[in-house]
Amino acid sequence: MQITMPGSVLKIDGARPEAADELLSSLFAGGGLVLSQVANVTGLEPYLIQNWVARGFLAPPEGKRYTRRQLSRILIISALRNALPLPEICRLLRSINGHLDDESDDAIDDSRLYLYLVRLCADPEQDFAALIADYAEPFRGAANRLEKVLRIMEKAYRSSELRREAEDLIAGLGDCPAIFINNQK
């Protein structure tokens, strides 16, 4: 079953949990991505990505190239932005990773956080302990905080997907027949 990776235009085999990691690894085989490549992966306008950098939502690119961590942060924000306001997304990310433009205080690498989100969105019923079994807490209680953050992210992403589906269904209704409009008077 093909699924779209949250916050991107990329499709992967949803039955293979390692597929997202493999795809992201292949994107970075030659080093970092330039802005136009990030825009192609995410479907976002380049000015929007630059705005997020300017506002401190992620560290600036290194030598005009975005790292996998930075792309993962962009994908997370993109996946959540239709369900949560940007200040709430930032609050959520800060609750697990401190200052958003400083990777040195992160409790989890954004790449891993994103991969956990992809896996959770592909199978929300999976055992959470098994999902993060490879996570080593950098401080006491970090795993509990990570679970809360991931659950919020998964719910927000699902709600944005449901909203998009509802909008598509509404668009398929077409215009209201005149008989209904006339009876409303």
Short mmCIF file of C-alpha atoms in Angstrom, two decimals:
data_model
loop_
_atom_site.label_atom_id
_atom_site.label_comp_id
_atom_site.label_asym_id
_atom_site.label_seq_id
_atom_site.Cartn_x
_atom_site.Cartn_y
_atom_site.Cartn_z
CA MET A 1 0.00 0.00 0.00
CA GLN A 2 1.50 3.31 -1.13
CA ILE A 3 1.28 6.23 1.30
CA THR A 4 2.42 9.81 1.01
CA MET A 5 5.06 10.67 3.58
CA PRO A 6 3.65 13.35 5.92
CA GLY A 7 4.56 16.88 4.87
CA SER A 8 5.91 15.79 1.49
CA VAL A 9 4.91 14.77 -2.00
CA LEU A 10 6.93 11.55 -1.75
CA LYS A 11 5.25 8.15 -1.78
CA ILE A 12 6.54 5.03 -0.03
CA ASP A 13 5.40 1.49 0.66
CA GLY A 14 3.46 1.92 3.91
CA ALA A 15 3.88 -1.76 4.77
CA ARG A 16 7.68 -1.34 4.96
CA PRO A 17 8.60 0.79 8.00
CA GLU A 18 12.16 1.25 6.73
CA ALA A 19 11.02 2.69 3.37
CA ALA A 20 10.99 6.31 4.56
CA ASP A 21 14.51 6.04 5.98
CA GLU A 22 15.77 4.46 2.74
CA LEU A 23 14.19 7.20 0.64
CA LEU A 24 15.57 10.02 2.79
CA SER A 25 19.01 8.39 2.80
CA SER A 26 18.99 8.24 -1.00
CA LEU A 27 18.09 11.95 -1.19
CA PHE A 28 21.16 12.83 0.86
CA ALA A 29 23.59 10.37 -0.76
CA GLY A 30 25.33 13.27 -2.51
CA GLY A 31 25.26 15.67 0.46
CA GLY A 32 22.74 18.35 1.38
CA LEU A 33 19.81 19.62 -0.63
CA VAL A 34 19.51 23.09 -2.12
CA LEU A 35 16.33 25.11 -1.55
CA SER A 36 14.75 24.13 -4.88
CA GLN A 37 15.21 20.43 -4.04
CA VAL A 38 13.65 20.92 -0.60
CA ALA A 39 10.73 22.71 -2.27
CA ASN A 40 10.31 19.80 -4.72
CA VAL A 41 10.30 17.22 -1.90
CA THR A 42 7.86 19.15 0.28
CA GLY A 43 5.66 20.80 -2.32
CA LEU A 44 6.19 24.10 -0.47
CA GLU A 45 7.09 27.42 -2.03
CA PRO A 46 10.76 28.33 -1.48
CA TYR A 47 9.86 31.67 0.12
CA LEU A 48 7.87 29.83 2.80
CA ILE A 49 10.84 27.65 3.73
CA GLN A 50 13.09 30.74 3.84
CA ASN A 51 10.53 32.45 6.07
CA TRP A 52 10.59 29.55 8.52
CA VAL A 53 14.38 29.80 8.67
CA ALA A 54 14.21 33.58 9.17
CA ARG A 55 11.66 33.13 11.97
CA GLY A 56 13.94 30.66 13.76
CA PHE A 57 11.81 27.55 13.24
CA LEU A 58 14.95 25.73 12.10
CA ALA A 59 18.66 26.40 11.77
CA PRO A 60 19.80 28.13 8.58
CA PRO A 61 21.17 25.98 5.76
CA GLU A 62 24.89 25.28 5.80
CA GLY A 63 26.48 26.72 2.67
CA LYS A 64 23.04 27.01 1.02
CA ARG A 65 22.47 23.30 1.59
CA TYR A 66 19.89 21.81 3.91
CA THR A 67 20.78 18.79 6.02
CA ARG A 68 18.59 15.77 6.58
CA ARG A 69 17.75 17.11 10.06
CA GLN A 70 16.63 20.42 8.59
CA LEU A 71 14.55 18.73 5.89
CA SER A 72 12.96 16.55 8.57
CA ARG A 73 12.01 19.64 10.62
CA ILE A 74 10.53 21.24 7.49
CA LEU A 75 8.56 18.04 6.77
CA ILE A 76 7.22 17.97 10.33
CA ILE A 77 6.10 21.60 10.18
CA SER A 78 4.59 21.06 6.74
CA ALA A 79 2.71 17.96 7.93
CA LEU A 80 1.17 19.81 10.88
CA ARG A 81 0.57 23.30 9.51
CA ASN A 82 -2.94 22.63 8.18
CA ALA A 83 -4.09 21.43 11.60
CA LEU A 84 -2.14 23.57 14.07
CA PRO A 85 -1.08 27.21 14.05
CA LEU A 86 2.68 27.71 13.64
CA PRO A 87 3.14 28.96 17.22
CA GLU A 88 1.59 25.71 18.50
CA ILE A 89 3.79 23.61 16.22
CA CYS A 90 6.81 25.48 17.55
CA ARG A 91 5.65 24.97 21.12
CA LEU A 92 5.25 21.26 20.45
CA LEU A 93 8.73 20.99 18.92
CA ARG A 94 10.30 23.09 21.68
CA SER A 95 8.77 20.79 24.29
CA ILE A 96 10.97 17.97 23.01
CA ASN A 97 13.90 19.82 21.42
CA GLY A 98 14.39 23.15 23.18
CA HIS A 99 15.54 26.04 20.99
CA LEU A 100 14.40 25.39 17.44
CA ASP A 101 17.35 27.05 15.74
CA ASP A 102 19.91 25.21 17.91
CA GLU A 103 20.32 21.46 17.37
CA SER A 104 22.74 21.03 20.28
CA ASP A 105 19.92 20.90 22.86
CA ASP A 106 17.72 18.40 21.01
CA ALA A 107 16.38 15.43 22.96
CA ILE A 108 15.88 13.63 19.65
CA ASP A 109 17.29 14.18 16.20
CA ASP A 110 14.59 15.61 13.93
CA SER A 111 15.30 12.85 11.40
CA ARG A 112 14.40 10.18 13.95
CA LEU A 113 11.41 12.17 15.18
CA TYR A 114 10.14 12.41 11.61
CA LEU A 115 10.68 8.69 10.95
CA TYR A 116 8.73 7.86 14.11
CA LEU A 117 5.93 10.13 12.86
CA VAL A 118 5.89 8.41 9.46
CA ARG A 119 5.66 5.00 11.11
CA LEU A 120 2.94 6.13 13.49
CA CYS A 121 0.90 7.66 10.67
CA ALA A 122 1.28 4.47 8.61
CA ASP A 123 0.06 2.35 11.53
CA PRO A 124 -1.47 4.28 14.46
CA GLU A 125 -2.40 1.04 16.25
CA GLN A 126 1.16 -0.19 16.62
CA ASP A 127 2.74 -0.72 20.01
CA PHE A 128 4.32 2.58 21.00
CA ALA A 129 7.04 0.95 23.12
CA ALA A 130 8.10 -1.09 20.08
CA LEU A 131 8.03 2.03 17.90
CA ILE A 132 10.60 3.86 20.03
CA ALA A 133 12.50 0.82 21.33
CA ASP A 134 15.74 2.19 19.84
CA TYR A 135 15.35 5.58 21.56
CA ALA A 136 17.83 6.24 24.38
CA GLU A 137 16.55 8.87 26.81
CA PRO A 138 19.00 11.78 27.12
CA PHE A 139 17.22 12.75 30.35
CA ARG A 140 14.70 11.13 32.66
CA GLY A 141 11.15 11.34 31.30
CA ALA A 142 12.22 12.07 27.72
CA ALA A 143 10.50 8.94 26.37
CA ASN A 144 7.19 9.94 27.98
CA ARG A 145 7.50 13.42 26.53
CA LEU A 146 8.36 11.96 23.14
CA GLU A 147 5.26 9.77 23.23
CA LYS A 148 3.02 12.75 24.04
CA VAL A 149 4.58 14.84 21.27
CA LEU A 150 4.26 12.04 18.72
CA ARG A 151 0.64 11.34 19.67
CA ILE A 152 -0.21 15.04 19.23
CA MET A 153 1.62 15.15 15.90
CA GLU A 154 -0.14 12.03 14.65
CA LYS A 155 -3.58 13.36 15.64
CA ALA A 156 -2.87 16.75 14.05
CA TYR A 157 -1.67 15.13 10.83
CA ARG A 158 -4.70 12.84 10.69
CA SER A 159 -7.07 15.75 11.29
CA SER A 160 -5.52 17.68 8.39
CA GLU A 161 -5.89 14.62 6.17
CA LEU A 162 -9.55 14.26 7.17
CA ARG A 163 -10.13 17.94 6.51
CA ARG A 164 -8.60 17.61 3.03
CA GLU A 165 -10.83 14.58 2.33
CA ALA A 166 -13.91 16.49 3.49
CA GLU A 167 -13.00 19.45 1.27
CA ASP A 168 -12.58 17.09 -1.70
CA LEU A 169 -16.01 15.57 -1.00
CA ILE A 170 -17.58 19.00 -0.71
CA ALA A 171 -16.02 20.04 -4.01
CA GLY A 172 -17.60 16.97 -5.58
CA LEU A 173 -21.09 18.09 -4.55
CA GLY A 174 -21.17 20.88 -7.08
CA ASP A 175 -23.55 23.81 -6.78
CA CYS A 176 -26.75 23.58 -4.72
CA PRO A 177 -29.83 23.01 -6.90
CA ALA A 178 -32.00 26.12 -7.26
CA ILE A 179 -34.93 24.35 -5.55
CA PHE A 180 -32.98 24.25 -2.26
CA ILE A 181 -31.93 27.87 -2.53
CA ASN A 182 -35.49 29.05 -3.27
CA ASN A 183 -36.92 27.05 -0.34
CA GLN A 184 -34.51 28.77 2.08
CA LYS A 185 -36.26 32.13 1.63
#
